[in-house]
Amino acid sequence: MDDALSQISEAFRLAGELMGELQATQNGPAYIAARCHGIVHAYNRAIRMLQHYGVGDVAAAAAPRELDAGPRDILRLCSTDEAGASQFLGETPAHLAHRKEPFHMPAGVFGARVAPQHTMCAGAGVAGTSGGPMRRLPSSRSPPAVQPRQGRRRRESGKREMVLVPAQRTGNTELPPDDGYTWRKYGQKDILGSRYPRSYYRCTHKNYYGCDAKKKVQRLDDDTFMYEVTYCGDHSCLTSITPLLMLPTASTTTSAANSPTAATGSGLPTRDLPMELAERTHSAALSMPVKLDISWMPASFQGHLAGSGTGMGSIANMKMNVSTAPRDTNFPTLDLGDVMFNFGSSMDHIFSSYDRHNK
DNA sequence: CTAATTTGACCCTT
DNA sequence: AAGGGTCAAATTAG
């Protein structure tokens, strides 16, 4: 349960970040949209986890697997205009020349638990999902095992995808933004001709779910605020948001009629759908009805919610607008925008209270 | 205790 | 042989 709440808290944190960026910068709509996706992804993960705990059906029944899009897919859909994407990234011709593969919208705009340690060595303490060790003294290492290791393979035949990711625009700008997944660093290497070392990450849940997703993070020499992130393999773990971005049933009706895959259930990713449909898909994904039990929240904040104009009671019925489904008048709804942008700081307080309450 | 990072060594590909 | 990718012991944080 804590992990789900943590995800919700993370979503609010990201929303807060976006708020700051909206005020401080003039980011393009593509960037803002991508950030919004990141926020939604966090919510979706929470939903997924809540489903796992059997807390209501939430959007379970409303989440068929026909339309399946990972974060990169989403961003690809957002960036059919390469020039626009480049502009959003502040990408220079040099960057474009640097690219080895077709450009995709940066998956990294989601902000990562990834903490490229080569950037952290001096600043320490902000790394990943755990504190991370301090640099070890050379003398502390015992002689390496001389046992030969066999069967090690490389050059996986899985798909590889390279994206350019801007460093975070707020907070520690030394870090590439979250991409929605949790990664565990398993290596770092100095690369010939590169000023910065390359970091290697694999999915945190590799051991639990056999998830083989990996990524390499390389800071660019000519633009230290850009990272080249190469993804290898797909997420198959629970934390993957891939299954979280599906059409709610109520919203699928229209899409299903148009989708060549919905009838067959072959699970064609949204990236293979027409842009218009894909947009509807993501719009629907953004419109998940969410019911949150806030009975544990401080009474004062419950009152705050109740007084927010949404008429919330002890149960926060946060129902994000579902355009294609009739609004349920039996319980009040809360617009996702309200949730994300009006309650950001307040939610921090709530969840910190919750944490204290449960310790 | 568990999980994460660091980092030198090992192994594979070119 | 060189360079890149991975392993795993050591270490640290929560």
Coordinates of C-alpha atoms (C1' of nucleotides) in Angstrom, one line a residue:
Chain A
M1 CA 0.0 0.0 0.0
D2 CA 2.8 2.3 0.8
D3 CA 4.2 2.0 -2.6
A4 CA 1.0 3.1 -4.2
L5 CA 0.8 6.1 -1.9
S6 CA 4.4 6.8 -2.7
Q7 CA 3.5 6.8 -6.4
I8 CA 0.7 9.2 -5.8
S9 CA 3.0 11.4 -3.8
E10 CA 5.5 11.2 -6.6
A11 CA 2.8 12.4 -9.0
F12 CA 2.1 15.4 -6.9
R13 CA 5.7 16.1 -6.7
L14 CA 6.1 16.0 -10.5
A15 CA 3.0 18.2 -10.7
G16 CA 4.6 20.7 -8.4
E17 CA 7.7 20.7 -10.5
L18 CA 5.7 21.4 -13.6
M19 CA 3.9 24.2 -11.8
G20 CA 7.3 25.8 -11.1
E21 CA 8.4 25.4 -14.7
L22 CA 5.2 26.8 -16.1
Q23 CA 5.8 30.0 -14.1
A24 CA 9.6 30.2 -14.6
T25 CA 10.0 29.2 -18.2
Q26 CA 8.3 29.3 -21.5
N27 CA 8.5 25.7 -22.4
G28 CA 6.8 24.5 -25.5
P29 CA 3.5 22.7 -25.4
A30 CA 5.3 19.4 -26.3
Y31 CA 7.4 19.7 -23.3
I32 CA 4.5 20.5 -21.0
A33 CA 2.5 17.6 -22.5
A34 CA 5.3 15.2 -21.9
R35 CA 5.6 16.3 -18.4
C36 CA 1.9 15.9 -17.9
H37 CA 2.2 12.4 -19.2
G38 CA 4.9 11.7 -16.7
I39 CA 2.5 12.8 -14.0
V40 CA -0.2 10.7 -15.3
H41 CA 2.1 7.7 -15.5
A42 CA 2.8 8.0 -11.8
Y43 CA -0.9 8.0 -11.1
N44 CA -1.4 5.0 -13.3
R45 CA 1.3 3.1 -11.4
A46 CA -0.5 3.9 -8.2
I47 CA -3.8 2.7 -9.7
R48 CA -2.1 -0.5 -10.8
M49 CA -0.7 -1.1 -7.4
L50 CA -4.0 -0.4 -5.8
Q51 CA -5.6 -2.9 -8.1
H52 CA -3.0 -5.3 -6.9
Y53 CA -4.1 -4.8 -3.4
G54 CA -7.6 -5.4 -4.3
V55 CA -8.7 -1.9 -3.5
G56 CA -11.7 -1.6 -5.7
D57 CA -11.7 -2.3 -9.4
V58 CA -10.7 1.3 -10.2
A59 CA -10.0 1.1 -13.8
A60 CA -9.2 -2.5 -14.0
A61 CA -12.2 -3.5 -16.0
A62 CA -11.7 -0.4 -18.0
A63 CA -8.2 -1.2 -19.0
P64 CA -8.1 -3.7 -21.8
R65 CA -4.8 -4.5 -23.3
E66 CA -5.6 -3.8 -26.8
L67 CA -4.0 -0.5 -26.7
D68 CA -0.6 -0.7 -25.2
A69 CA 1.9 2.1 -25.1
G70 CA 5.0 2.6 -23.1
P71 CA 6.3 6.0 -22.2
R72 CA 8.5 6.2 -25.2
D73 CA 5.6 5.3 -27.4
I74 CA 3.6 8.1 -25.9
L75 CA 6.4 10.5 -26.5
R76 CA 6.9 9.3 -30.0
L77 CA 3.3 10.0 -30.6
C78 CA 3.8 13.4 -29.2
S79 CA 6.7 14.2 -31.5
T80 CA 5.8 13.4 -35.0
D81 CA 7.3 16.7 -35.7
E82 CA 11.0 16.2 -35.3
A83 CA 11.8 19.9 -35.7
G84 CA 9.4 20.7 -33.0
A85 CA 10.8 18.1 -30.7
S86 CA 14.3 19.4 -31.3
Q87 CA 13.2 22.9 -30.5
F88 CA 11.6 21.6 -27.4
L89 CA 14.9 20.0 -26.4
G90 CA 16.8 23.0 -27.4
E91 CA 18.5 20.7 -29.7
T92 CA 21.2 22.2 -31.9
P93 CA 22.3 21.0 -35.3
A94 CA 25.3 19.6 -33.6
H95 CA 23.0 17.4 -31.6
L96 CA 21.1 16.3 -34.6
A97 CA 24.3 15.4 -36.3
H98 CA 25.3 13.5 -33.2
R99 CA 22.3 11.3 -33.4
K100 CA 22.8 7.8 -34.6
E101 CA 19.1 6.9 -34.9
P102 CA 15.9 8.7 -35.7
F103 CA 15.0 11.0 -32.9
H104 CA 12.1 10.4 -30.5
M105 CA 10.6 12.6 -27.9
P106 CA 12.7 12.1 -24.9
A107 CA 11.4 9.4 -22.6
G108 CA 13.4 11.1 -20.0
V109 CA 11.0 14.0 -19.6
F110 CA 9.3 11.9 -17.0
G111 CA 12.1 12.3 -14.6
A112 CA 14.0 9.3 -13.3
R113 CA 14.9 7.5 -10.2
V114 CA 17.9 7.2 -12.3
A115 CA 20.7 9.1 -10.8
P116 CA 23.7 9.0 -13.1
Q117 CA 26.4 8.7 -10.6
H118 CA 29.0 10.2 -12.6
T119 CA 27.3 13.4 -12.0
M120 CA 26.7 12.6 -8.4
C121 CA 30.2 11.8 -7.3
A122 CA 30.8 15.3 -6.0
G123 CA 27.3 16.1 -4.8
A124 CA 26.5 12.6 -3.4
G125 CA 23.4 11.7 -1.5
V126 CA 20.8 12.2 -4.1
A127 CA 21.2 9.0 -5.9
G128 CA 18.6 6.6 -7.0
T129 CA 16.1 5.1 -4.7
S130 CA 18.5 4.6 -1.9
G131 CA 21.0 6.8 -0.4
G132 CA 23.9 5.3 -2.2
P133 CA 27.3 4.7 -0.9
M134 CA 30.1 7.1 -0.6
R135 CA 33.1 6.5 -2.7
R136 CA 35.0 3.5 -1.4
L137 CA 38.6 3.7 -0.5
P138 CA 40.8 1.8 -2.9
S139 CA 42.4 -0.1 -0.1
S140 CA 39.1 -1.5 1.1
R141 CA 38.7 -3.7 -1.8
S142 CA 39.9 -7.2 -1.4
P143 CA 41.6 -9.1 -4.3
P144 CA 39.1 -9.9 -7.0
A145 CA 37.9 -13.4 -7.4
V146 CA 39.8 -15.2 -10.0
Q147 CA 37.1 -17.7 -10.8
P148 CA 36.3 -17.6 -14.5
R149 CA 32.7 -16.6 -15.3
Q150 CA 31.2 -18.3 -18.3
G151 CA 28.0 -18.0 -20.3
R152 CA 28.0 -14.3 -20.2
R153 CA 26.3 -13.0 -23.3
R154 CA 26.0 -9.6 -24.8
R155 CA 24.5 -7.9 -27.9
E156 CA 21.0 -8.8 -27.1
S157 CA 18.9 -9.0 -30.2
G158 CA 16.1 -7.0 -28.6
K159 CA 15.2 -3.6 -29.8
R160 CA 17.3 -0.6 -29.0
E161 CA 16.2 2.9 -29.0
M162 CA 18.2 6.0 -28.4
V163 CA 16.8 9.2 -27.2
L164 CA 18.2 12.6 -26.2
V165 CA 17.0 13.7 -22.8
P166 CA 17.4 17.1 -21.2
A167 CA 18.6 17.4 -17.7
Q168 CA 16.0 18.3 -15.1
R169 CA 15.0 21.9 -15.3
T170 CA 14.3 22.3 -11.7
G171 CA 16.1 21.0 -8.7
N172 CA 19.3 19.1 -9.5
T173 CA 19.8 20.0 -13.2
E174 CA 22.6 17.6 -13.3
L175 CA 20.2 14.7 -13.5
P176 CA 18.2 13.5 -16.5
P177 CA 14.5 13.6 -15.7
D178 CA 12.6 10.6 -14.6
D179 CA 11.3 8.3 -17.3
G180 CA 8.8 6.6 -15.1
Y181 CA 10.6 3.4 -14.5
T182 CA 12.8 2.4 -11.6
W183 CA 16.3 1.5 -12.6
R184 CA 19.2 0.0 -10.8
K185 CA 22.7 1.0 -11.8
Y186 CA 24.9 -2.0 -12.5
G187 CA 27.9 -0.4 -14.1
Q188 CA 29.7 2.7 -15.1
K189 CA 32.4 3.0 -17.7
D190 CA 34.7 5.6 -19.1
I191 CA 34.1 5.8 -22.8
L192 CA 36.9 6.6 -25.1
G193 CA 36.4 10.1 -26.6
S194 CA 33.8 11.0 -24.1
R195 CA 34.3 13.5 -21.3
Y196 CA 31.7 11.8 -19.1
P197 CA 31.5 8.2 -18.1
R198 CA 28.6 6.1 -19.3
S199 CA 26.2 4.6 -16.8
Y200 CA 24.5 1.3 -17.2
Y201 CA 21.1 0.6 -15.6
R202 CA 18.7 -2.4 -15.6
C203 CA 15.2 -2.6 -14.4
T204 CA 15.0 -2.7 -10.6
H205 CA 12.6 -5.6 -10.9
K206 CA 14.7 -7.8 -13.0
N207 CA 15.0 -10.4 -10.3
Y208 CA 11.3 -10.4 -9.5
Y209 CA 9.7 -10.3 -12.8
G210 CA 12.6 -11.2 -15.1
C211 CA 12.3 -7.8 -16.6
D212 CA 15.2 -7.4 -19.1
A213 CA 14.9 -3.8 -19.8
K214 CA 18.1 -1.9 -19.6
K215 CA 19.4 1.5 -20.5
K216 CA 22.6 3.4 -20.9
V217 CA 23.0 7.0 -19.9
Q218 CA 25.7 9.0 -21.5
R219 CA 26.1 12.7 -20.9
L220 CA 26.9 14.7 -24.1
D221 CA 30.2 16.4 -24.3
D222 CA 28.9 19.3 -26.3
D223 CA 25.9 19.9 -24.2
T224 CA 26.3 19.0 -20.6
F225 CA 22.6 19.4 -20.0
M226 CA 21.7 16.7 -22.4
Y227 CA 21.9 13.0 -22.0
E228 CA 21.8 10.3 -24.5
V229 CA 19.8 7.5 -23.2
T230 CA 19.8 4.2 -25.0
Y231 CA 17.0 1.8 -24.1
C232 CA 17.5 -1.9 -24.6
G233 CA 14.7 -4.4 -24.3
D234 CA 11.2 -4.0 -23.0
H235 CA 9.7 -3.9 -19.5
S236 CA 7.8 -6.9 -18.5
C237 CA 7.6 -6.1 -14.8
L238 CA 4.7 -4.9 -12.8
T239 CA 6.1 -1.4 -12.5
S240 CA 6.1 -1.0 -16.2
I241 CA 3.5 1.6 -17.0
T242 CA 3.0 -0.1 -20.3
P243 CA -0.2 -1.9 -19.2
L244 CA -1.3 1.2 -17.5
L245 CA -1.9 3.3 -20.5
M246 CA -4.8 1.4 -21.9
L247 CA -8.2 2.7 -22.8
P248 CA -10.8 2.4 -20.2
T249 CA -13.6 0.3 -21.5
A250 CA -16.1 3.1 -21.5
S251 CA -13.8 5.0 -23.7
T252 CA -12.8 2.2 -25.9
T253 CA -16.1 2.0 -27.6
T254 CA -15.2 4.6 -30.2
S255 CA -11.7 3.6 -30.5
A256 CA -12.5 -0.1 -30.7
A257 CA -14.7 0.6 -33.7
N258 CA -11.8 2.3 -35.4
S259 CA -9.0 0.1 -34.1
P260 CA -7.9 -2.7 -36.3
T261 CA -6.6 -4.5 -33.3
A262 CA -9.4 -4.1 -30.9
A263 CA -11.5 -6.6 -32.7
T264 CA -8.7 -9.1 -32.9
G265 CA -7.3 -8.3 -29.5
S266 CA -3.9 -8.7 -30.9
G267 CA -2.6 -5.9 -28.7
L268 CA -1.2 -3.6 -31.3
P269 CA 0.6 -0.7 -29.6
T270 CA -0.9 2.7 -29.9
R271 CA 2.1 3.9 -31.8
D272 CA 0.8 2.0 -34.7
L273 CA -2.5 3.8 -34.6
P274 CA -3.4 6.9 -36.4
M275 CA -2.4 10.1 -34.6
E276 CA -5.9 11.1 -34.0
L277 CA -6.8 7.8 -32.4
A278 CA -3.6 7.7 -30.4
E279 CA -4.4 11.1 -29.0
R280 CA -7.8 9.9 -28.0
T281 CA -6.2 6.9 -26.5
H282 CA -4.0 8.9 -24.3
S283 CA -6.7 11.3 -23.5
A284 CA -8.6 8.3 -22.2
A285 CA -5.7 7.1 -20.3
L286 CA -5.6 10.5 -18.7
S287 CA -9.2 10.1 -17.7
M288 CA -9.1 7.3 -15.2
P289 CA -11.7 7.5 -12.5
V290 CA -9.9 7.3 -9.2
K291 CA -11.4 6.8 -5.8
L292 CA -9.1 7.5 -3.0
D293 CA -9.9 6.7 0.6
I294 CA -8.9 9.8 2.5
S295 CA -10.3 8.8 5.8
W296 CA -6.8 8.6 7.1
M297 CA -6.1 12.1 6.1
P298 CA -6.2 14.9 8.6
A299 CA -9.7 16.1 9.2
S300 CA -8.6 19.6 8.3
F301 CA -7.5 18.5 4.9
Q302 CA -10.6 16.4 4.3
G303 CA -12.4 19.6 4.9
H304 CA -10.1 21.3 2.5
L305 CA -11.1 18.8 -0.1
A306 CA -14.7 19.1 0.8
G307 CA -14.5 22.8 0.4
S308 CA -12.7 22.7 -2.9
G309 CA -15.9 23.0 -4.7
T310 CA -16.0 19.3 -5.5
G311 CA -18.0 18.4 -2.5
M312 CA -15.8 15.6 -1.3
G313 CA -16.7 13.6 1.7
S314 CA -14.6 11.2 3.8
I315 CA -14.0 9.3 0.6
A316 CA -12.3 11.4 -2.0
N317 CA -13.9 10.5 -5.2
M318 CA -11.3 11.8 -7.5
K319 CA -12.9 11.3 -10.9
M320 CA -10.9 12.7 -13.7
N321 CA -13.1 13.8 -16.5
V322 CA -14.0 11.0 -18.7
S323 CA -15.1 12.7 -21.9
T324 CA -16.6 9.6 -23.5
A325 CA -18.4 8.4 -20.5
P326 CA -21.4 10.0 -18.8
R327 CA -20.4 11.7 -15.6
D328 CA -21.4 9.8 -12.5
T329 CA -23.6 12.1 -10.6
N330 CA -23.7 9.9 -7.6
F331 CA -20.5 11.2 -6.3
P332 CA -18.7 14.4 -7.0
T333 CA -15.8 14.5 -9.3
L334 CA -12.5 16.2 -9.2
D335 CA -10.8 17.3 -12.3
L336 CA -7.3 15.9 -12.8
G337 CA -6.1 19.4 -13.3
D338 CA -7.4 20.4 -10.0
V339 CA -5.9 17.5 -8.3
M340 CA -2.5 18.0 -9.8
F341 CA -2.2 21.7 -9.8
N342 CA -4.2 22.9 -6.9
F343 CA -3.2 20.4 -4.3
G344 CA 0.4 19.9 -5.0
S345 CA 1.9 21.4 -1.9
S346 CA -1.0 20.3 0.2
M347 CA -0.5 16.8 -0.8
D348 CA 3.1 16.8 0.2
H349 CA 1.9 17.7 3.7
I350 CA -0.7 14.9 3.6
F351 CA 1.6 12.2 2.6
S352 CA 4.3 13.3 5.0
S353 CA 1.6 13.1 7.6
Y354 CA 0.6 9.7 6.4
D355 CA 4.2 8.6 6.6
R356 CA 4.5 9.8 10.2
H357 CA 1.3 8.2 11.0
N358 CA 2.5 4.8 9.9
K359 CA 5.9 4.8 11.4
Chain B
dC1 C1' 18.6 -6.9 7.0
dT2 C1' 17.6 -5.4 2.5
dA3 C1' 18.5 -2.9 -1.4
dA4 C1' 21.2 0.3 -3.8
dT5 C1' 25.8 2.2 -5.7
dT6 C1' 30.6 1.9 -6.6
dT7 C1' 34.2 0.0 -9.2
dG8 C1' 37.9 -3.2 -10.7
dA9 C1' 37.9 -7.3 -13.2
dC10 C1' 36.2 -10.2 -16.5
dC11 C1' 34.3 -11.3 -21.0
dC12 C1' 32.6 -10.4 -25.6
dT13 C1' 32.7 -8.1 -30.0
dT14 C1' 35.0 -5.7 -33.4
Chain C
dA1 C1' 44.4 -5.8 -28.8
dA2 C1' 41.1 -2.3 -27.7
dG3 C1' 36.9 -0.8 -26.2
dG4 C1' 32.5 -1.6 -24.4
dG5 C1' 29.1 -4.3 -21.5
dT6 C1' 28.4 -7.0 -17.4
dC7 C1' 29.5 -9.2 -13.0
dA8 C1' 29.9 -9.2 -8.3
dA9 C1' 32.4 -8.0 -3.9
dA10 C1' 32.6 -4.2 -1.0
dT11 C1' 30.3 -0.6 1.0
dT12 C1' 26.6 2.4 2.5
dA13 C1' 21.9 4.0 3.7
dG14 C1' 17.4 3.4 5.5

